[in-house]
mmCIF file of C-alpha atoms in Angstrom:
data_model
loop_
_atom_site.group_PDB
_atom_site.id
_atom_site.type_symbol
_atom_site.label_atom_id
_atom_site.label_comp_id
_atom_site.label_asym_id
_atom_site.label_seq_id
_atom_site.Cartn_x
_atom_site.Cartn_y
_atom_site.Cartn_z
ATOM 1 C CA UNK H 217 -9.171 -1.965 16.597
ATOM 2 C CA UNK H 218 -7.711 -4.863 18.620
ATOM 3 C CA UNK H 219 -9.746 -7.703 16.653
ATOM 4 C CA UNK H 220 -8.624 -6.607 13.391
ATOM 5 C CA UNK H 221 -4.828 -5.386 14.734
ATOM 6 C CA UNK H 222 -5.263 -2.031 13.368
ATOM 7 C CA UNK H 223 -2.666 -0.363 16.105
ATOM 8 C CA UNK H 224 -0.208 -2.466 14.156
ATOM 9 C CA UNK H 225 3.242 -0.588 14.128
ATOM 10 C CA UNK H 226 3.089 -1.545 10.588
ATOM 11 C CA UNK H 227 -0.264 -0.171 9.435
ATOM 12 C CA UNK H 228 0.327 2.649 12.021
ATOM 13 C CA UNK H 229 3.553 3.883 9.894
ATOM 14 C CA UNK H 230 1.921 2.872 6.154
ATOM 15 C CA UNK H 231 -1.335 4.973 7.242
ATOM 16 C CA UNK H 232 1.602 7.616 8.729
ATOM 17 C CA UNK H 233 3.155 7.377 5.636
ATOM 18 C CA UNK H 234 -0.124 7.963 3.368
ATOM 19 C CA UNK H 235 -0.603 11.032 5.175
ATOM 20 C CA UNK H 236 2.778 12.351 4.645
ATOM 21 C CA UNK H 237 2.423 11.876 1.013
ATOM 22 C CA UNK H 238 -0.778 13.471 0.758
ATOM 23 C CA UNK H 239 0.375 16.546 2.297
ATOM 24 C CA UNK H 240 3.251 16.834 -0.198
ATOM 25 C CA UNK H 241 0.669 16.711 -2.735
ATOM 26 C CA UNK H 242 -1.458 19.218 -1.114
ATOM 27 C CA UNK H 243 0.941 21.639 -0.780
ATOM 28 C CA UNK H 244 2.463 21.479 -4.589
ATOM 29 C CA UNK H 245 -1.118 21.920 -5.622
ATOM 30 C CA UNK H 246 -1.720 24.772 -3.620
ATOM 31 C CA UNK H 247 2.117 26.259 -4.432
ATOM 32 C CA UNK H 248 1.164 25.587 -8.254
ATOM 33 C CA UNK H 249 -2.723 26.802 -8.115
ATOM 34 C CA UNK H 250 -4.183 23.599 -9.054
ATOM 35 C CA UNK H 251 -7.886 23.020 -7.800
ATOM 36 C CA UNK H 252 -7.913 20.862 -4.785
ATOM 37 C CA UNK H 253 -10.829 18.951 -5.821
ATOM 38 C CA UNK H 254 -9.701 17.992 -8.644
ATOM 39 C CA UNK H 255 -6.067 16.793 -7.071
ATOM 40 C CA UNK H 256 -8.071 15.050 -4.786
ATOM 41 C CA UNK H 257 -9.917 13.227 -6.836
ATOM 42 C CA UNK H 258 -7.088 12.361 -9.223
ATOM 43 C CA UNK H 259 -5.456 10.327 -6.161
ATOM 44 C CA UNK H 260 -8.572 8.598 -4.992
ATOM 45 C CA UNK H 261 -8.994 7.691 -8.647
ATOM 46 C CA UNK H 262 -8.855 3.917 -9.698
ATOM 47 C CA UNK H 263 -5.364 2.366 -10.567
ATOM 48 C CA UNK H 264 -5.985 -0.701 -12.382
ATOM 49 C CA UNK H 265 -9.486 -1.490 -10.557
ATOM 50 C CA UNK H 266 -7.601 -1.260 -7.417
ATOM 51 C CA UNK H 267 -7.815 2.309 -4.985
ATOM 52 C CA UNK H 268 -4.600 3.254 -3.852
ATOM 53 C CA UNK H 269 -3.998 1.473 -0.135
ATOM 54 C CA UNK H 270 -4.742 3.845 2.570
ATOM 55 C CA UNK H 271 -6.880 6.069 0.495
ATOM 56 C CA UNK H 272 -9.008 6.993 3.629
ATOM 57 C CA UNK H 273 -5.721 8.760 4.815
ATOM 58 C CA UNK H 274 -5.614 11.027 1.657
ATOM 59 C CA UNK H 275 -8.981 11.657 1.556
ATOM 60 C CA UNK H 276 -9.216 12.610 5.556
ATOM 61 C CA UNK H 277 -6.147 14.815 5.045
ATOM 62 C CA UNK H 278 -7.732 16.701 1.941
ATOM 63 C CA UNK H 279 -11.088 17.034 3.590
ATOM 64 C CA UNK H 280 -8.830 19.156 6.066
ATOM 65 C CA UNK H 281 -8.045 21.673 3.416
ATOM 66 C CA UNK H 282 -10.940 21.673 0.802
ATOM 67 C CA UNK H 283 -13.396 22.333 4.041
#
């Protein structure tokens, strides 16, 4: 963590951030009935050969639900 400056107020609040969003999303597909593993994959999806930064974050918050 300290080699790679990972505690970084910056990536602290973009990882913050991430996790935010993906509980928005989580909780529109469960108020509209959409499958979870399907929303989940749609956001850890490629974008133009590139993952979506902080996709870990989405993916740990999901797990949290799906499981």
């Amino acid at each position: 963590i300290t080699v790679f400056n990972l505690d970084n107020l910056y990536l602290r609040k973009a990882r913050i951030d991430a996790y935010k969003r993906a509980n928005e999303l989580l909780e529109l597909a469960i108020e509209i009935g959409m499958d979870l593993k399907d929303t989940f994959e749609d956001i850890n999806s490629m974008n133009d050969g590139k993952l979506d930064p902080y996709c870990f974050v989405t993916a740990y918050a999901f797990k949290q639900f799906i499981e």
